[in-house]
Amino acid sequence: MTNATVMTDALTATADTYALLNDEAVLTPAPAADGAPTWWPLFVTALKAEAGVDAFDTWLRDVRFASQASDEVTLFIPTVFSADLVRREYGNVLAAVAAAVLGAGTRVRVVAPGEEAPKPAVVQVVAAVEKELPKVARNVPAWLESTQLDARYTFASFVMGSNSQFPYAAAQRVADDIIAGSQQPVSGFNPFFIHGGVGLGKTHLMQAVGHAVRDKSPAKNILYVTAEQFLQKYVRAMRDKTMSDFKEIFRSVDMLLIDDVQFIAGKESTQEEFFHTFNTLVSLGKQVVLTADRSPHDLPGLEDRLKSRLGSGLTVEMHPPAVETRLAILTRKADERGLDLPADVAQFLAESIASNVRELEGALNRLVAFSQLTGNAITVPFARDQLRDLLRTQVKSVSVDDIQTLVATHFNLRLADILGQRRTKDLVRGRQVAQYLCKQLTTKSYPDIGRAFGGRDHTTVIHGVNNIQNLLDRDASLKESVDILTRQLRGS
């Protein structure tokens, strides 16, 4: 029996698992690459089909055949970080593909440069080749196929800092509760609403919940869409007179993830359908996870009843990452690309680009591209020159009004009270914090600040600023509040 016949029989036996493979690809494998066995092209085709195009292009495209000995295949990945991630996240997939292509009992090892003893894949070959592997939103019609989870957005790839510690813990708790098989999500955690500025990791954390549930509870039906996609599909369903199908799809999932909810603001008909979908799922004990650029009650253009329902569960805010977290994120991104990023350049980027993680990653991509095109080494002067337009946008002008408004919101005070004459303990603390930030973040003089705070004498402002300065060294809670407010005001 030839290798081609063995592979054909193995894949034919798992037709359901490899439905994405067409007959021509199965029966006529492409020629093998230099040094690789004849079955390798078929292995790659099956791997791409099983993992999905996005996951394959992101994590598995660089997998190379290394060696084969009896019932064991060794695969090579060029970076340690990627090898660890593939072992952890795609061990199941590699094992199933090996079983289908080479036969049950074949083991898979994944190695990276510098590893003396190859590490085995996390999951050994499944006993039954036809065992169904995790999928997201099974039996989804063709018009929803573009709404799958992104393979990059897992808990393992999320870099947690002080800015995201609570949202991260809450997201893990939501996933754990669903995995544990709770018929009804823990009270107060449904819906789970994550809000914050652009590029802070809201989508990453939301999809990490979906990945965790999918990996541990593959029977769960999970659906991820953006609010814009929800709107588009709703309009199409009305146009095509398929609303019953639309309702059935969205109201029969075990977990619904909707990104950028602010997009449906002002769209009354879409809000109506979203409201009923939301109520149906929550009443059935199904988990709903949402993201937006601000908290539910601050979203303009939403009906009050919808604001109330969205805010009825657990709402968490994503804050901009501190410089240490930005440095860790940048280092992780460089490792993923196999890039040896100089430490001084990484520090420069982390300190200079404080707006959001997306711009930080974009800056790294630009530097790599410029370096490859020009042949110049990546140095701090090179980075400063090539990113000068981006660095200019990082300087944000902060006004006294901005500070007063944000401080009042942070400490749950009325703006009128911050500017007024009342002197309760909470008011005095909030007022002095605002005055301190005005002195630190603006060019206003003490008399100017006094006038902006209800006509106070400049000596009163000096006292307030000095008081906050002295308390910062011994009041950790106050220091955290001041740090958060400073980052928000600077857009960092």
Short mmCIF file of C-alpha atoms in Angstrom, two decimals:
data_model
loop_
_atom_site.label_atom_id
_atom_site.label_comp_id
_atom_site.label_asym_id
_atom_site.label_seq_id
_atom_site.Cartn_x
_atom_site.Cartn_y
_atom_site.Cartn_z
CA MET A 1 0.00 0.00 0.00
CA THR A 2 1.47 3.36 -1.00
CA ASN A 3 1.81 6.38 1.26
CA ALA A 4 -0.73 8.22 -0.86
CA THR A 5 -3.28 5.42 -0.30
CA VAL A 6 -2.66 5.43 3.47
CA MET A 7 -3.13 9.17 3.64
CA THR A 8 -6.23 9.07 1.48
CA ASP A 9 -7.80 6.34 3.63
CA ALA A 10 -6.93 8.19 6.84
CA LEU A 11 -8.41 11.45 5.67
CA THR A 12 -11.42 9.78 4.13
CA ALA A 13 -12.11 8.15 7.50
CA THR A 14 -12.24 11.61 9.01
CA ALA A 15 -14.30 13.33 6.36
CA ASP A 16 -16.37 15.19 8.91
CA THR A 17 -13.30 16.56 10.68
CA TYR A 18 -11.65 17.65 7.45
CA ALA A 19 -14.70 18.88 5.59
CA LEU A 20 -12.74 21.88 4.38
CA LEU A 21 -10.40 19.66 2.31
CA ASN A 22 -11.57 19.07 -1.22
CA ASP A 23 -11.18 15.72 -2.99
CA GLU A 24 -8.43 16.97 -5.27
CA ALA A 25 -6.29 18.16 -2.32
CA VAL A 26 -6.72 14.82 -0.56
CA LEU A 27 -6.10 12.55 -3.50
CA THR A 28 -3.34 14.55 -5.18
CA PRO A 29 -0.87 16.00 -2.66
CA ALA A 30 1.54 18.62 -3.95
CA PRO A 31 5.24 17.78 -4.32
CA ALA A 32 7.21 17.82 -1.07
CA ALA A 33 9.62 20.61 -0.24
CA ASP A 34 13.34 19.88 -0.27
CA GLY A 35 14.24 17.53 2.57
CA ALA A 36 10.63 16.90 3.59
CA PRO A 37 8.85 13.54 3.18
CA THR A 38 6.23 13.02 0.52
CA TRP A 39 3.39 13.26 3.04
CA TRP A 40 4.40 16.76 4.27
CA PRO A 41 2.38 18.84 1.73
CA LEU A 42 -0.75 16.93 2.70
CA PHE A 43 0.04 17.48 6.39
CA VAL A 44 0.27 21.25 5.78
CA THR A 45 -2.99 21.27 3.83
CA ALA A 46 -4.79 19.37 6.58
CA LEU A 47 -3.26 21.61 9.26
CA LYS A 48 -4.49 24.74 7.53
CA ALA A 49 -7.97 23.26 7.14
CA GLU A 50 -8.24 22.10 10.76
CA ALA A 51 -6.74 25.21 12.43
CA GLY A 52 -8.43 27.69 10.11
CA VAL A 53 -6.80 30.15 7.72
CA ASP A 54 -6.38 32.95 10.28
CA ALA A 55 -4.78 30.77 12.93
CA PHE A 56 -2.58 29.07 10.36
CA ASP A 57 -1.32 32.36 8.93
CA THR A 58 -0.72 33.83 12.39
CA TRP A 59 0.91 30.93 14.27
CA LEU A 60 1.45 27.85 12.12
CA ARG A 61 2.78 29.05 8.79
CA ASP A 62 6.42 28.78 9.99
CA VAL A 63 6.10 25.19 11.21
CA ARG A 64 8.71 23.05 9.41
CA PHE A 65 9.33 19.32 9.21
CA ALA A 66 12.46 18.39 11.20
CA SER A 67 12.67 14.61 11.43
CA GLN A 68 10.71 11.37 11.61
CA ALA A 69 11.53 8.23 13.58
CA SER A 70 9.12 5.29 13.69
CA ASP A 71 6.00 6.63 15.41
CA GLU A 72 7.29 10.13 16.21
CA VAL A 73 7.43 13.28 14.09
CA THR A 74 9.50 16.31 15.12
CA LEU A 75 8.47 19.76 13.91
CA PHE A 76 10.62 22.90 14.08
CA ILE A 77 9.49 26.45 14.86
CA PRO A 78 12.05 29.30 14.58
CA THR A 79 11.30 31.12 17.88
CA VAL A 80 10.96 29.85 21.43
CA PHE A 81 7.90 32.01 22.12
CA SER A 82 6.01 30.71 19.08
CA ALA A 83 7.00 27.11 19.87
CA ASP A 84 5.65 27.41 23.41
CA LEU A 85 2.40 28.93 22.16
CA VAL A 86 1.93 26.24 19.49
CA ARG A 87 2.51 23.46 22.03
CA ARG A 88 -0.01 25.02 24.38
CA GLU A 89 -2.72 26.22 21.98
CA TYR A 90 -2.44 23.88 18.98
CA GLY A 91 -1.25 20.57 20.45
CA ASN A 92 -4.70 19.08 19.80
CA VAL A 93 -4.68 20.18 16.19
CA LEU A 94 -1.19 18.88 15.42
CA ALA A 95 -2.01 15.57 17.09
CA ALA A 96 -5.21 15.06 15.13
CA VAL A 97 -3.59 15.98 11.82
CA ALA A 98 -0.69 13.58 12.49
CA ALA A 99 -3.16 10.80 13.32
CA ALA A 100 -5.12 11.41 10.15
CA VAL A 101 -2.13 11.69 7.85
CA LEU A 102 0.27 9.15 9.40
CA GLY A 103 -2.02 6.92 11.44
CA ALA A 104 -3.13 6.62 15.07
CA GLY A 105 -0.27 6.30 17.52
CA THR A 106 1.93 8.93 15.87
CA ARG A 107 3.42 11.34 18.39
CA VAL A 108 4.27 14.98 17.66
CA ARG A 109 7.19 16.95 19.10
CA VAL A 110 7.67 20.68 18.64
CA VAL A 111 11.17 22.13 19.01
CA ALA A 112 12.73 25.61 18.82
CA PRO A 113 16.33 26.79 18.38
CA GLY A 114 18.63 26.01 21.31
CA GLU A 115 16.47 23.30 22.85
CA GLU A 116 18.63 20.33 23.73
CA ALA A 117 15.80 17.96 24.55
CA PRO A 118 12.74 18.37 22.29
CA LYS A 119 9.55 18.94 24.23
CA PRO A 120 6.53 16.82 23.32
CA ALA A 121 3.34 18.51 22.24
CA VAL A 122 1.05 19.20 25.16
CA VAL A 123 -1.64 16.83 23.91
CA GLN A 124 -0.73 13.40 22.52
CA VAL A 125 -2.40 11.91 19.47
CA VAL A 126 -6.11 11.35 20.03
CA ALA A 127 -7.08 7.71 20.20
CA ALA A 128 -9.93 8.07 17.76
CA VAL A 129 -9.05 9.96 14.59
CA GLU A 130 -12.62 10.98 14.05
CA LYS A 131 -12.87 12.73 17.48
CA GLU A 132 -14.41 16.15 16.99
CA LEU A 133 -12.12 19.07 17.87
CA PRO A 134 -13.25 22.40 19.31
CA LYS A 135 -15.00 24.73 16.97
CA VAL A 136 -16.62 28.13 17.46
CA ALA A 137 -20.30 28.64 16.69
CA ARG A 138 -20.99 25.24 15.04
CA ASN A 139 -23.63 24.97 12.39
CA VAL A 140 -23.37 28.67 11.69
CA PRO A 141 -24.81 29.63 8.29
CA ALA A 142 -22.59 31.00 5.53
CA TRP A 143 -23.55 34.60 6.23
CA LEU A 144 -21.99 34.34 9.73
CA GLU A 145 -18.74 32.63 8.75
CA SER A 146 -16.72 35.85 9.05
CA THR A 147 -17.53 36.25 12.74
CA GLN A 148 -15.06 33.80 14.28
CA LEU A 149 -12.61 34.43 17.10
CA ASP A 150 -9.10 35.66 16.34
CA ALA A 151 -6.51 33.03 17.27
CA ARG A 152 -4.13 35.69 18.63
CA TYR A 153 -6.47 36.88 21.38
CA THR A 154 -6.06 34.43 24.26
CA PHE A 155 -5.38 34.82 27.97
CA ALA A 156 -1.90 33.43 27.39
CA SER A 157 -1.01 36.19 24.93
CA PHE A 158 -2.50 39.00 27.02
CA VAL A 159 0.12 41.05 28.89
CA MET A 160 -1.45 42.02 32.20
CA GLY A 161 -0.42 45.17 34.08
CA SER A 162 -1.78 47.20 36.96
CA ASN A 163 -4.13 48.89 34.50
CA SER A 164 -5.82 45.62 33.53
CA GLN A 165 -5.45 43.40 36.60
CA PHE A 166 -9.09 43.57 37.66
CA PRO A 167 -10.59 43.26 34.13
CA TYR A 168 -8.28 40.27 33.49
CA ALA A 169 -9.29 38.53 36.73
CA ALA A 170 -12.98 39.22 36.04
CA ALA A 171 -12.71 37.84 32.50
CA GLN A 172 -11.07 34.66 33.78
CA ARG A 173 -13.81 34.28 36.39
CA VAL A 174 -16.50 34.58 33.72
CA ALA A 175 -14.78 31.94 31.59
CA ASP A 176 -14.25 29.62 34.58
CA ASP A 177 -17.92 29.83 35.55
CA ILE A 178 -19.05 28.85 32.07
CA ILE A 179 -16.49 26.05 31.84
CA ALA A 180 -17.61 24.73 35.23
CA GLY A 181 -21.00 24.17 33.66
CA SER A 182 -23.02 26.58 35.76
CA GLN A 183 -26.56 26.60 34.47
CA GLN A 184 -26.88 30.20 35.59
CA PRO A 185 -23.86 32.54 35.46
CA VAL A 186 -22.73 33.93 38.81
CA SER A 187 -24.99 36.75 39.95
CA GLY A 188 -23.58 40.11 38.93
CA PHE A 189 -21.37 38.77 36.12
CA ASN A 190 -23.95 38.71 33.34
CA PRO A 191 -23.64 40.74 31.23
CA PHE A 192 -19.89 41.24 31.48
CA PHE A 193 -19.21 44.73 30.10
CA ILE A 194 -15.68 45.97 29.33
CA HIS A 195 -15.17 49.61 28.43
CA GLY A 196 -12.22 51.87 27.74
CA GLY A 197 -10.37 53.81 25.06
CA VAL A 198 -9.14 52.62 21.69
CA GLY A 199 -6.36 50.04 21.59
CA LEU A 200 -6.32 49.14 25.29
CA GLY A 201 -7.13 45.43 24.93
CA LYS A 202 -10.92 45.25 25.29
CA THR A 203 -11.37 43.02 22.24
CA HIS A 204 -8.40 40.87 23.25
CA LEU A 205 -9.85 40.22 26.71
CA MET A 206 -13.35 39.58 25.39
CA GLN A 207 -12.15 37.04 22.84
CA ALA A 208 -9.86 35.43 25.43
CA VAL A 209 -13.03 34.49 27.32
CA GLY A 210 -14.38 32.88 24.16
CA HIS A 211 -11.16 30.96 23.50
CA ALA A 212 -10.97 29.67 27.08
CA VAL A 213 -14.54 28.39 26.95
CA ARG A 214 -14.10 26.91 23.48
CA ASP A 215 -10.94 25.04 24.46
CA LYS A 216 -12.34 23.55 27.69
CA SER A 217 -16.00 23.19 26.70
CA PRO A 218 -16.10 22.51 22.97
CA ALA A 219 -19.81 21.71 23.07
CA LYS A 220 -20.60 25.34 23.91
CA ASN A 221 -21.94 27.35 21.00
CA ILE A 222 -20.03 30.65 20.96
CA LEU A 223 -20.67 33.59 18.65
CA TYR A 224 -18.53 36.71 18.28
CA VAL A 225 -19.66 39.72 16.24
CA THR A 226 -18.99 43.41 16.21
CA ALA A 227 -21.99 45.67 16.72
CA GLU A 228 -21.51 46.83 13.13
CA GLN A 229 -21.78 43.23 11.91
CA PHE A 230 -24.87 42.73 14.06
CA LEU A 231 -26.43 45.77 12.38
CA GLN A 232 -25.45 44.65 8.87
CA LYS A 233 -26.79 41.15 9.37
CA TYR A 234 -29.99 42.49 10.90
CA VAL A 235 -30.57 44.76 7.89
CA ARG A 236 -29.82 41.87 5.50
CA ALA A 237 -32.21 39.56 7.35
CA MET A 238 -34.99 42.16 7.05
CA ARG A 239 -34.23 42.66 3.36
CA ASP A 240 -34.17 38.92 2.62
CA LYS A 241 -37.17 38.17 4.87
CA THR A 242 -35.10 35.77 7.00
CA MET A 243 -35.68 37.35 10.41
CA SER A 244 -36.73 34.03 11.91
CA ASP A 245 -33.31 32.59 11.00
CA PHE A 246 -31.59 35.67 12.38
CA LYS A 247 -33.43 35.41 15.70
CA GLU A 248 -32.78 31.68 15.98
CA ILE A 249 -29.03 32.07 15.41
CA PHE A 250 -28.50 34.89 17.89
CA ARG A 251 -30.86 33.57 20.56
CA SER A 252 -29.68 29.97 20.60
CA VAL A 253 -25.99 30.50 21.44
CA ASP A 254 -24.43 29.65 24.81
CA MET A 255 -22.29 32.76 24.80
CA LEU A 256 -22.64 35.93 22.73
CA LEU A 257 -19.71 38.33 22.38
CA ILE A 258 -20.49 41.75 20.88
CA ASP A 259 -17.72 44.28 20.26
CA ASP A 260 -18.10 48.09 20.13
CA VAL A 261 -21.71 48.33 21.29
CA GLN A 262 -21.60 52.11 20.87
CA PHE A 263 -22.04 51.52 17.13
CA ILE A 264 -25.77 50.80 17.49
CA ALA A 265 -26.40 54.11 19.30
CA GLY A 266 -29.15 56.07 17.58
CA LYS A 267 -30.33 53.09 15.52
CA GLU A 268 -33.73 52.45 17.10
CA SER A 269 -34.80 49.34 15.18
CA THR A 270 -31.44 47.61 15.74
CA GLN A 271 -31.53 48.53 19.43
CA GLU A 272 -34.98 46.98 19.72
CA GLU A 273 -33.80 43.64 18.28
CA PHE A 274 -30.59 43.76 20.33
CA PHE A 275 -32.60 44.41 23.50
CA HIS A 276 -34.84 41.37 22.95
CA THR A 277 -31.88 39.15 22.00
CA PHE A 278 -30.05 40.28 25.13
CA ASN A 279 -33.05 39.64 27.39
CA THR A 280 -33.66 36.20 25.91
CA LEU A 281 -30.09 35.05 26.44
CA VAL A 282 -29.75 36.41 29.98
CA SER A 283 -33.11 34.96 31.02
CA LEU A 284 -31.92 31.55 29.81
CA GLY A 285 -28.70 31.84 31.79
CA LYS A 286 -26.54 32.33 28.69
CA GLN A 287 -23.49 34.55 29.04
CA VAL A 288 -23.26 37.90 27.24
CA VAL A 289 -19.93 39.75 26.95
CA LEU A 290 -19.83 43.29 25.57
CA THR A 291 -17.29 46.04 24.90
CA ALA A 292 -17.68 49.76 24.27
CA ASP A 293 -15.63 52.93 24.39
CA ARG A 294 -17.39 54.10 27.56
CA SER A 295 -19.55 52.77 30.37
CA PRO A 296 -23.18 51.80 29.60
CA HIS A 297 -24.73 54.83 31.28
CA ASP A 298 -22.39 57.21 29.41
CA LEU A 299 -23.22 55.87 25.94
CA PRO A 300 -25.12 58.56 24.01
CA GLY A 301 -28.00 57.60 21.76
CA LEU A 302 -28.98 54.45 23.65
CA GLU A 303 -32.45 53.96 25.11
CA ASP A 304 -32.56 54.22 28.90
CA ARG A 305 -33.93 50.69 29.27
CA LEU A 306 -30.99 49.33 27.26
CA LYS A 307 -28.48 51.33 29.30
CA SER A 308 -30.02 49.90 32.44
CA ARG A 309 -29.84 46.32 31.18
CA LEU A 310 -26.26 46.66 29.92
CA GLY A 311 -25.18 48.03 33.27
CA SER A 312 -26.98 45.40 35.32
CA GLY A 313 -24.08 42.96 35.42
CA LEU A 314 -20.36 43.45 35.98
CA THR A 315 -18.85 46.54 34.36
CA VAL A 316 -15.06 46.95 34.28
CA GLU A 317 -12.87 49.69 32.81
CA MET A 318 -9.64 49.21 30.89
CA HIS A 319 -7.12 51.93 31.71
CA PRO A 320 -4.08 52.88 29.61
CA PRO A 321 -1.06 50.71 30.47
CA ALA A 322 1.81 52.09 32.53
CA VAL A 323 5.25 52.32 30.95
CA GLU A 324 6.33 49.00 32.52
CA THR A 325 3.36 47.22 30.96
CA ARG A 326 3.97 48.89 27.60
CA LEU A 327 7.57 47.68 27.74
CA ALA A 328 6.42 44.11 28.46
CA ILE A 329 3.92 44.26 25.60
CA LEU A 330 6.54 45.58 23.22
CA THR A 331 9.01 42.87 24.22
CA ARG A 332 6.35 40.21 23.70
CA LYS A 333 5.53 41.55 20.22
CA ALA A 334 9.21 41.57 19.28
CA ASP A 335 9.64 37.99 20.50
CA GLU A 336 6.64 36.87 18.48
CA ARG A 337 8.33 38.19 15.36
CA GLY A 338 11.70 36.71 16.26
CA LEU A 339 13.10 40.25 16.43
CA ASP A 340 16.10 41.08 18.61
CA LEU A 341 14.92 44.54 19.68
CA PRO A 342 17.63 46.54 21.52
CA ALA A 343 16.67 47.26 25.13
CA ASP A 344 17.24 51.02 24.80
CA VAL A 345 14.97 51.18 21.75
CA ALA A 346 12.24 49.22 23.54
CA GLN A 347 12.49 51.57 26.52
CA PHE A 348 12.36 54.63 24.24
CA LEU A 349 9.24 53.39 22.46
CA ALA A 350 7.50 52.41 25.70
CA GLU A 351 8.14 55.83 27.21
CA SER A 352 7.36 57.82 24.07
CA ILE A 353 4.22 56.11 22.77
CA ALA A 354 1.71 56.14 25.56
CA SER A 355 -1.62 56.51 23.76
CA ASN A 356 -2.51 52.84 23.29
CA VAL A 357 -1.13 49.39 22.56
CA ARG A 358 -2.23 49.45 18.94
CA GLU A 359 -0.06 52.48 18.15
CA LEU A 360 2.82 50.91 20.05
CA GLU A 361 2.64 47.79 17.88
CA GLY A 362 2.24 49.95 14.79
CA ALA A 363 5.41 51.85 15.68
CA LEU A 364 7.32 48.58 16.01
CA ASN A 365 6.04 47.39 12.63
CA ARG A 366 7.11 50.66 11.00
CA LEU A 367 10.60 50.45 12.46
CA VAL A 368 11.04 46.88 11.27
CA ALA A 369 9.84 47.79 7.78
CA PHE A 370 12.06 50.87 7.53
CA SER A 371 15.04 48.91 8.81
CA GLN A 372 14.54 46.13 6.28
CA LEU A 373 14.06 48.55 3.38
CA THR A 374 16.98 50.83 4.21
CA GLY A 375 19.37 48.33 5.76
CA ASN A 376 19.82 50.56 8.82
CA ALA A 377 20.07 49.09 12.30
CA ILE A 378 17.22 49.84 14.71
CA THR A 379 18.64 52.39 17.15
CA VAL A 380 17.12 55.16 19.28
CA PRO A 381 18.15 57.93 16.82
CA PHE A 382 16.77 55.85 13.94
CA ALA A 383 13.49 55.33 15.82
CA ARG A 384 13.23 59.01 16.72
CA ASP A 385 13.74 60.03 13.10
CA GLN A 386 11.43 57.48 11.50
CA LEU A 387 8.61 57.96 14.03
CA ARG A 388 8.78 61.75 14.39
CA ASP A 389 5.24 62.27 13.09
CA LEU A 390 3.82 59.68 15.49
CA LEU A 391 5.80 61.03 18.43
CA ARG A 392 4.44 64.54 17.83
CA THR A 393 0.86 63.29 18.26
CA GLN A 394 1.67 61.90 21.70
CA VAL A 395 1.92 65.38 23.21
CA LYS A 396 -1.56 66.25 24.44
CA SER A 397 -2.64 69.64 25.72
CA VAL A 398 -4.42 69.37 29.07
CA SER A 399 -6.77 72.12 30.26
CA VAL A 400 -7.93 73.03 33.74
CA ASP A 401 -11.50 72.18 32.67
CA ASP A 402 -10.37 68.68 31.60
CA ILE A 403 -8.76 68.12 34.98
CA GLN A 404 -11.70 69.38 37.02
CA THR A 405 -14.21 67.28 35.07
CA LEU A 406 -12.17 64.08 35.21
CA VAL A 407 -11.34 64.43 38.92
CA ALA A 408 -15.00 65.02 39.77
CA THR A 409 -15.97 61.87 37.86
CA HIS A 410 -13.17 59.79 39.38
CA PHE A 411 -14.06 60.70 42.97
CA ASN A 412 -17.82 60.64 42.32
CA LEU A 413 -18.22 64.33 43.11
CA ARG A 414 -20.23 67.09 41.48
CA LEU A 415 -18.19 69.58 39.50
CA ALA A 416 -20.07 72.43 41.20
CA ASP A 417 -18.90 71.16 44.59
CA ILE A 418 -15.25 70.98 43.44
CA LEU A 419 -15.49 74.65 42.52
CA GLY A 420 -17.64 75.64 45.49
CA GLN A 421 -16.95 76.48 49.13
CA ARG A 422 -18.04 73.31 50.92
CA ARG A 423 -15.24 71.66 52.88
CA THR A 424 -16.21 68.06 53.63
CA LYS A 425 -13.27 65.65 53.77
CA ASP A 426 -14.01 64.03 50.40
CA LEU A 427 -14.52 67.37 48.69
CA VAL A 428 -11.29 68.84 50.04
CA ARG A 429 -9.32 65.78 48.94
CA GLY A 430 -10.79 65.84 45.41
CA ARG A 431 -10.31 69.62 45.12
CA GLN A 432 -6.67 69.42 46.21
CA VAL A 433 -5.97 66.54 43.80
CA ALA A 434 -7.39 68.64 40.96
CA GLN A 435 -5.24 71.61 41.98
CA TYR A 436 -2.15 69.40 42.19
CA LEU A 437 -2.77 68.01 38.69
CA CYS A 438 -3.33 71.54 37.33
CA LYS A 439 0.10 72.53 38.62
CA GLN A 440 1.75 69.36 37.27
CA LEU A 441 0.09 69.17 33.84
CA THR A 442 -0.54 72.78 32.83
CA THR A 443 1.48 75.99 32.69
CA LYS A 444 -0.98 77.84 34.93
CA SER A 445 0.38 79.80 37.89
CA TYR A 446 -0.93 79.40 41.44
CA PRO A 447 -3.07 82.57 41.13
CA ASP A 448 -4.48 81.32 37.79
CA ILE A 449 -5.39 77.99 39.38
CA GLY A 450 -6.97 79.76 42.36
CA ARG A 451 -9.18 81.82 40.08
CA ALA A 452 -10.25 78.66 38.19
CA PHE A 453 -11.33 77.08 41.51
CA GLY A 454 -13.93 79.62 42.52
CA GLY A 455 -11.62 82.58 43.13
CA ARG A 456 -9.44 80.99 45.82
CA ASP A 457 -6.30 82.71 47.11
CA HIS A 458 -3.04 81.43 45.66
CA THR A 459 -1.77 80.49 49.14
CA THR A 460 -4.71 78.09 49.51
CA VAL A 461 -3.74 76.43 46.23
CA ILE A 462 -0.09 76.16 47.34
CA HIS A 463 -1.20 74.49 50.55
CA GLY A 464 -3.40 72.02 48.67
CA VAL A 465 -0.69 71.12 46.13
CA ASN A 466 1.92 70.63 48.87
CA ASN A 467 -0.49 68.51 50.92
CA ILE A 468 -1.09 66.10 48.02
CA GLN A 469 2.62 65.97 47.24
CA ASN A 470 3.41 64.96 50.83
CA LEU A 471 0.62 62.34 50.96
CA LEU A 472 1.69 60.59 47.76
CA ASP A 473 4.66 58.94 49.47
CA ARG A 474 2.59 57.28 52.18
CA ASP A 475 -0.93 56.90 50.78
CA ALA A 476 -0.86 54.11 48.16
CA SER A 477 -4.55 54.51 47.27
CA LEU A 478 -4.13 58.22 46.63
CA LYS A 479 -1.00 57.63 44.54
CA GLU A 480 -2.85 55.09 42.40
CA SER A 481 -5.69 57.56 41.81
CA VAL A 482 -3.28 60.34 40.84
CA ASP A 483 -1.37 58.00 38.51
CA ILE A 484 -4.58 56.86 36.81
CA LEU A 485 -5.82 60.42 36.38
CA THR A 486 -2.46 61.56 35.02
CA ARG A 487 -2.38 58.79 32.43
CA GLN A 488 -5.96 59.49 31.36
CA LEU A 489 -5.35 63.22 31.01
CA ARG A 490 -2.19 62.67 29.01
CA GLY A 491 -3.91 60.04 26.88
CA SER A 492 -1.31 57.52 28.00
#
